[in-house]
């Protein structure tokens, strides 16, 4: 991807952000037209290539062998409604809490990751205007270290205080699909985007060769689903 293509994507995101900033009540109904082949090329560039393969086993090297045609076909299927979201592959990783607990994650296919990244690139400029300044979770240009720095400065400014660490147990496993969609439509009601989000939420999970289709929850591991499930936390709770 050349510099001019990146500039085109960046310019579109800036325009979306400007409109979103003008009115916190504006509902975007025609976002998908921004998503063209240059947009998908940038989404592919931003997608991690060294992660585990999804249920189809396709690697980045294999996908890149015919990248222009693959992205062209992906774009057409996404916009026409013919895209079928594949189930995610269930895996478990340590939670890192020192208790030995494992966190379930879902591994999408590479192509699914690219499309989810492309959709997230459409939504981020909107919700970045809505999020509270005190929120740091899953936001571009923000990190855990910045959050810790803010907490430290606040505590020092108050000459001490309490820090309450709260973990919403199994939040991602129990959030209602209807709530996610309703929350999304407060700002984004583009048919292409809402249809894709719905397909991802209902794509199912493959674990040990068995397929399941939970009626609630969103497996951690996909860009768009993770972006959507953080909206309520970031926008309304300032996490």
mmCIF file of C-alpha atoms in Angstrom:
data_model
loop_
_atom_site.group_PDB
_atom_site.id
_atom_site.type_symbol
_atom_site.label_atom_id
_atom_site.label_comp_id
_atom_site.label_asym_id
_atom_site.label_seq_id
_atom_site.Cartn_x
_atom_site.Cartn_y
_atom_site.Cartn_z
ATOM 1 C CA UNK A 1 0.000 0.000 0.000
ATOM 2 C CA UNK A 2 1.421 3.395 -0.960
ATOM 3 C CA UNK A 3 1.343 6.638 1.036
ATOM 4 C CA UNK A 4 -1.464 8.169 -1.023
ATOM 5 C CA UNK A 5 -3.739 5.201 -0.254
ATOM 6 C CA UNK A 6 -3.110 5.571 3.481
ATOM 7 C CA UNK A 7 -3.780 9.305 3.195
ATOM 8 C CA UNK A 8 -7.130 8.567 1.536
ATOM 9 C CA UNK A 9 -8.190 6.281 4.386
ATOM 10 C CA UNK A 10 -6.979 8.761 7.003
ATOM 11 C CA UNK A 11 -8.889 11.608 5.319
ATOM 12 C CA UNK A 12 -12.107 9.587 5.348
ATOM 13 C CA UNK A 13 -11.665 8.799 9.044
ATOM 14 C CA UNK A 14 -11.112 12.478 9.791
ATOM 15 C CA UNK A 15 -14.337 13.391 7.994
ATOM 16 C CA UNK A 16 -16.275 10.775 9.949
ATOM 17 C CA UNK A 17 -14.761 12.085 13.191
ATOM 18 C CA UNK A 18 -15.678 15.685 12.355
ATOM 19 C CA UNK A 19 -19.304 14.755 11.717
ATOM 20 C CA UNK A 20 -19.475 12.706 14.916
ATOM 21 C CA UNK A 21 -17.988 15.557 16.931
ATOM 22 C CA UNK A 22 -20.544 18.036 15.607
ATOM 23 C CA UNK A 23 -23.415 16.160 17.220
ATOM 24 C CA UNK A 24 -23.386 13.416 19.827
ATOM 25 C CA UNK A 25 -26.911 12.488 18.688
ATOM 26 C CA UNK A 26 -26.085 11.964 15.003
ATOM 27 C CA UNK A 27 -26.803 8.456 13.737
ATOM 28 C CA UNK A 28 -24.629 7.298 10.826
ATOM 29 C CA UNK A 29 -26.643 5.435 8.198
ATOM 30 C CA UNK A 30 -24.210 5.394 5.278
ATOM 31 C CA UNK A 31 -20.780 4.396 6.568
ATOM 32 C CA UNK A 32 -20.114 1.374 4.396
ATOM 33 C CA UNK A 33 -19.619 3.395 1.213
ATOM 34 C CA UNK A 34 -16.289 4.569 2.676
ATOM 35 C CA UNK A 35 -15.117 0.962 2.672
ATOM 36 C CA UNK A 36 -13.438 0.413 -0.694
ATOM 37 C CA UNK A 37 -10.474 -1.670 -1.845
ATOM 38 C CA UNK A 38 -7.993 0.881 -0.462
ATOM 39 C CA UNK A 39 -9.771 0.678 2.893
ATOM 40 C CA UNK A 40 -9.433 -3.112 2.948
ATOM 41 C CA UNK A 41 -5.775 -2.887 1.946
ATOM 42 C CA UNK A 42 -5.141 -0.640 4.938
ATOM 43 C CA UNK A 43 -7.163 -2.973 7.164
ATOM 44 C CA UNK A 44 -5.014 -5.870 5.979
ATOM 45 C CA UNK A 45 -1.853 -3.870 6.688
ATOM 46 C CA UNK A 46 -3.030 -3.266 10.267
ATOM 47 C CA UNK A 47 -3.991 -6.901 10.845
ATOM 48 C CA UNK A 48 -1.497 -9.033 12.755
ATOM 49 C CA UNK A 49 -0.093 -11.688 10.446
ATOM 50 C CA UNK A 50 1.693 -13.939 12.935
ATOM 51 C CA UNK A 51 -1.299 -15.046 15.000
ATOM 52 C CA UNK A 52 -2.784 -18.522 15.069
ATOM 53 C CA UNK A 53 -4.866 -19.519 12.057
ATOM 54 C CA UNK A 54 -8.640 -19.824 12.324
ATOM 55 C CA UNK A 55 -10.775 -22.850 11.535
ATOM 56 C CA UNK A 56 -9.879 -22.705 7.812
ATOM 57 C CA UNK A 57 -6.150 -22.970 8.552
ATOM 58 C CA UNK A 58 -5.298 -20.170 6.076
ATOM 59 C CA UNK A 59 -2.116 -18.263 6.914
ATOM 60 C CA UNK A 60 -1.140 -14.731 5.912
ATOM 61 C CA UNK A 61 1.433 -16.110 3.463
ATOM 62 C CA UNK A 62 -1.224 -18.158 1.711
ATOM 63 C CA UNK A 63 -3.718 -15.291 1.657
ATOM 64 C CA UNK A 64 -1.144 -12.871 0.271
ATOM 65 C CA UNK A 65 -0.417 -15.164 -2.664
ATOM 66 C CA UNK A 66 -3.530 -13.738 -4.330
ATOM 67 C CA UNK A 67 -4.128 -10.694 -2.138
ATOM 68 C CA UNK A 68 -5.730 -8.265 -4.659
ATOM 69 C CA UNK A 69 -8.359 -10.787 -5.775
ATOM 70 C CA UNK A 70 -8.942 -12.031 -2.231
ATOM 71 C CA UNK A 71 -9.625 -8.514 -0.936
ATOM 72 C CA UNK A 72 -11.774 -7.678 -3.960
ATOM 73 C CA UNK A 73 -13.906 -10.770 -3.351
ATOM 74 C CA UNK A 74 -14.109 -10.029 0.367
ATOM 75 C CA UNK A 75 -15.318 -6.481 -0.297
ATOM 76 C CA UNK A 76 -18.002 -7.656 -2.708
ATOM 77 C CA UNK A 77 -19.314 -10.318 -0.333
ATOM 78 C CA UNK A 78 -19.329 -7.901 2.612
ATOM 79 C CA UNK A 79 -21.311 -5.223 0.804
ATOM 80 C CA UNK A 80 -23.713 -7.576 -1.003
ATOM 81 C CA UNK A 81 -24.641 -9.462 2.159
ATOM 82 C CA UNK A 82 -23.174 -12.748 0.874
ATOM 83 C CA UNK A 83 -20.374 -12.802 3.435
ATOM 84 C CA UNK A 84 -20.699 -15.748 5.816
ATOM 85 C CA UNK A 85 -18.953 -15.197 9.130
ATOM 86 C CA UNK A 86 -17.068 -18.397 10.021
ATOM 87 C CA UNK A 87 -17.141 -19.745 13.578
ATOM 88 C CA UNK A 88 -14.205 -18.777 15.775
ATOM 89 C CA UNK A 89 -11.785 -21.383 17.090
ATOM 90 C CA UNK A 90 -11.862 -21.627 20.870
ATOM 91 C CA UNK A 91 -8.556 -21.433 22.710
ATOM 92 C CA UNK A 92 -7.560 -20.748 26.312
ATOM 93 C CA UNK A 93 -4.817 -18.485 27.650
ATOM 94 C CA UNK A 94 -3.730 -17.677 31.239
ATOM 95 C CA UNK A 95 -5.596 -14.740 32.783
ATOM 96 C CA UNK A 96 -2.410 -13.424 34.340
ATOM 97 C CA UNK A 97 -4.057 -12.891 37.720
ATOM 98 C CA UNK A 98 -1.775 -15.282 39.533
ATOM 99 C CA UNK A 99 -4.657 -17.640 40.302
ATOM 100 C CA UNK A 100 -4.017 -20.058 37.479
ATOM 101 C CA UNK A 101 -7.343 -19.324 35.791
ATOM 102 C CA UNK A 102 -7.668 -19.505 32.024
ATOM 103 C CA UNK A 103 -9.347 -16.936 29.795
ATOM 104 C CA UNK A 104 -11.310 -18.256 26.793
ATOM 105 C CA UNK A 105 -10.624 -16.473 23.509
ATOM 106 C CA UNK A 106 -11.953 -16.920 19.992
ATOM 107 C CA UNK A 107 -9.571 -17.071 17.036
ATOM 108 C CA UNK A 108 -11.199 -15.793 13.812
ATOM 109 C CA UNK A 109 -9.951 -16.684 10.357
ATOM 110 C CA UNK A 110 -7.446 -14.266 8.815
ATOM 111 C CA UNK A 111 -10.029 -12.970 6.339
ATOM 112 C CA UNK A 112 -12.524 -12.434 9.145
ATOM 113 C CA UNK A 113 -9.884 -10.488 11.087
ATOM 114 C CA UNK A 114 -9.322 -8.218 8.080
ATOM 115 C CA UNK A 115 -13.018 -7.466 7.645
ATOM 116 C CA UNK A 116 -13.514 -6.924 11.370
ATOM 117 C CA UNK A 117 -10.564 -4.544 11.375
ATOM 118 C CA UNK A 118 -12.079 -2.666 8.416
ATOM 119 C CA UNK A 119 -15.401 -2.248 10.242
ATOM 120 C CA UNK A 120 -13.637 -1.182 13.430
ATOM 121 C CA UNK A 121 -11.790 1.473 11.412
ATOM 122 C CA UNK A 122 -15.194 2.884 10.447
ATOM 123 C CA UNK A 123 -16.544 2.916 14.003
ATOM 124 C CA UNK A 124 -13.533 4.195 15.920
ATOM 125 C CA UNK A 125 -13.659 7.783 14.581
ATOM 126 C CA UNK A 126 -17.277 8.025 15.777
ATOM 127 C CA UNK A 127 -16.952 6.570 19.244
ATOM 128 C CA UNK A 128 -13.671 8.331 19.955
ATOM 129 C CA UNK A 129 -15.751 11.533 20.067
ATOM 130 C CA UNK A 130 -18.126 10.002 22.634
ATOM 131 C CA UNK A 131 -15.792 8.244 25.043
ATOM 132 C CA UNK A 132 -14.993 9.904 28.323
ATOM 133 C CA UNK A 133 -11.461 11.179 28.707
ATOM 134 C CA UNK A 134 -11.022 8.844 31.678
ATOM 135 C CA UNK A 135 -11.560 5.729 29.540
ATOM 136 C CA UNK A 136 -8.553 3.833 28.220
ATOM 137 C CA UNK A 137 -9.795 0.354 27.307
ATOM 138 C CA UNK A 138 -9.153 -0.738 23.702
ATOM 139 C CA UNK A 139 -8.648 2.800 22.419
ATOM 140 C CA UNK A 140 -6.120 3.843 19.749
ATOM 141 C CA UNK A 141 -3.127 5.720 21.115
ATOM 142 C CA UNK A 142 -3.918 4.774 24.724
ATOM 143 C CA UNK A 143 -2.322 2.208 26.985
ATOM 144 C CA UNK A 144 -2.379 0.664 30.441
ATOM 145 C CA UNK A 145 0.688 2.729 31.365
ATOM 146 C CA UNK A 146 -1.180 5.955 30.576
ATOM 147 C CA UNK A 147 -4.108 4.806 32.695
ATOM 148 C CA UNK A 148 -1.785 4.041 35.603
ATOM 149 C CA UNK A 149 -0.165 7.463 35.227
ATOM 150 C CA UNK A 150 -3.555 9.194 35.422
ATOM 151 C CA UNK A 151 -4.506 7.187 38.524
ATOM 152 C CA UNK A 152 -1.182 8.045 40.183
ATOM 153 C CA UNK A 153 -1.586 11.758 39.457
ATOM 154 C CA UNK A 154 -5.153 11.777 40.789
ATOM 155 C CA UNK A 155 -4.143 9.970 43.973
ATOM 156 C CA UNK A 156 -1.200 12.321 44.513
ATOM 157 C CA UNK A 157 -3.466 15.333 43.942
ATOM 158 C CA UNK A 158 -5.850 14.085 46.654
ATOM 159 C CA UNK A 159 -3.004 13.271 49.059
ATOM 160 C CA UNK A 160 -3.952 9.609 49.037
ATOM 161 C CA UNK A 161 -7.091 7.560 48.599
ATOM 162 C CA UNK A 162 -8.472 4.162 47.704
ATOM 163 C CA UNK A 163 -8.120 2.207 44.471
ATOM 164 C CA UNK A 164 -10.832 -0.362 43.793
ATOM 165 C CA UNK A 165 -9.970 -3.046 41.257
ATOM 166 C CA UNK A 166 -13.129 -4.677 39.881
ATOM 167 C CA UNK A 167 -13.227 -7.580 37.428
ATOM 168 C CA UNK A 168 -16.607 -8.156 35.805
ATOM 169 C CA UNK A 169 -16.545 -11.928 35.808
ATOM 170 C CA UNK A 170 -17.344 -13.506 32.446
ATOM 171 C CA UNK A 171 -18.573 -10.180 31.047
ATOM 172 C CA UNK A 172 -17.757 -11.152 27.470
ATOM 173 C CA UNK A 173 -19.439 -14.538 27.903
ATOM 174 C CA UNK A 174 -22.747 -13.132 29.134
ATOM 175 C CA UNK A 175 -23.396 -9.811 27.376
ATOM 176 C CA UNK A 176 -26.691 -9.933 25.481
ATOM 177 C CA UNK A 177 -26.553 -9.718 21.696
ATOM 178 C CA UNK A 178 -29.666 -7.541 21.643
ATOM 179 C CA UNK A 179 -28.040 -5.050 23.998
ATOM 180 C CA UNK A 180 -24.968 -4.838 21.794
ATOM 181 C CA UNK A 181 -27.072 -4.187 18.694
ATOM 182 C CA UNK A 182 -29.232 -1.604 20.469
ATOM 183 C CA UNK A 183 -26.141 0.178 21.754
ATOM 184 C CA UNK A 184 -24.629 0.147 18.264
ATOM 185 C CA UNK A 185 -27.715 1.656 16.615
ATOM 186 C CA UNK A 186 -27.572 4.707 18.865
ATOM 187 C CA UNK A 187 -24.748 5.919 16.638
ATOM 188 C CA UNK A 188 -24.395 3.471 13.726
ATOM 189 C CA UNK A 189 -27.400 2.205 11.795
ATOM 190 C CA UNK A 190 -25.819 1.361 8.458
ATOM 191 C CA UNK A 191 -27.380 -1.837 7.095
ATOM 192 C CA UNK A 192 -24.089 -3.319 5.905
ATOM 193 C CA UNK A 193 -22.359 -2.711 9.235
ATOM 194 C CA UNK A 194 -25.189 -3.867 11.505
ATOM 195 C CA UNK A 195 -25.667 -6.977 9.365
ATOM 196 C CA UNK A 196 -21.986 -7.880 9.652
ATOM 197 C CA UNK A 197 -21.970 -7.312 13.410
ATOM 198 C CA UNK A 198 -25.026 -9.554 13.717
ATOM 199 C CA UNK A 199 -23.318 -12.295 11.708
ATOM 200 C CA UNK A 200 -20.211 -12.119 13.865
ATOM 201 C CA UNK A 201 -22.186 -12.301 17.082
ATOM 202 C CA UNK A 202 -24.008 -15.405 15.841
ATOM 203 C CA UNK A 203 -21.125 -17.085 14.002
ATOM 204 C CA UNK A 204 -20.654 -19.767 16.628
ATOM 205 C CA UNK A 205 -17.662 -21.333 18.378
ATOM 206 C CA UNK A 206 -15.700 -24.422 17.425
ATOM 207 C CA UNK A 207 -14.108 -26.286 20.327
ATOM 208 C CA UNK A 208 -12.620 -29.764 20.113
ATOM 209 C CA UNK A 209 -14.365 -30.347 16.815
ATOM 210 C CA UNK A 210 -17.782 -29.394 18.158
ATOM 211 C CA UNK A 211 -19.785 -26.348 17.043
ATOM 212 C CA UNK A 212 -21.947 -24.340 19.440
ATOM 213 C CA UNK A 213 -24.020 -21.208 18.943
ATOM 214 C CA UNK A 214 -24.383 -19.305 22.245
ATOM 215 C CA UNK A 215 -27.338 -16.926 22.390
ATOM 216 C CA UNK A 216 -25.316 -14.435 24.419
ATOM 217 C CA UNK A 217 -21.689 -13.439 24.766
ATOM 218 C CA UNK A 218 -18.956 -12.375 22.382
ATOM 219 C CA UNK A 219 -15.680 -14.332 22.228
ATOM 220 C CA UNK A 220 -12.616 -12.195 22.880
ATOM 221 C CA UNK A 221 -10.193 -12.097 19.993
ATOM 222 C CA UNK A 222 -11.980 -10.337 17.130
ATOM 223 C CA UNK A 223 -11.495 -6.648 16.392
ATOM 224 C CA UNK A 224 -15.053 -5.527 15.657
ATOM 225 C CA UNK A 225 -16.675 -7.648 18.363
ATOM 226 C CA UNK A 226 -14.136 -6.487 20.925
ATOM 227 C CA UNK A 227 -14.621 -2.895 19.784
ATOM 228 C CA UNK A 228 -18.405 -3.157 20.135
ATOM 229 C CA UNK A 229 -18.386 -4.869 23.542
ATOM 230 C CA UNK A 230 -16.119 -2.133 24.914
ATOM 231 C CA UNK A 231 -18.517 0.617 23.822
ATOM 232 C CA UNK A 232 -20.746 0.360 26.863
ATOM 233 C CA UNK A 233 -17.803 0.310 29.258
ATOM 234 C CA UNK A 234 -15.943 3.181 27.646
ATOM 235 C CA UNK A 235 -18.827 5.465 26.763
ATOM 236 C CA UNK A 236 -21.043 5.111 29.789
ATOM 237 C CA UNK A 237 -18.788 4.028 32.655
ATOM 238 C CA UNK A 238 -15.535 5.743 31.811
ATOM 239 C CA UNK A 239 -13.486 2.613 32.453
#
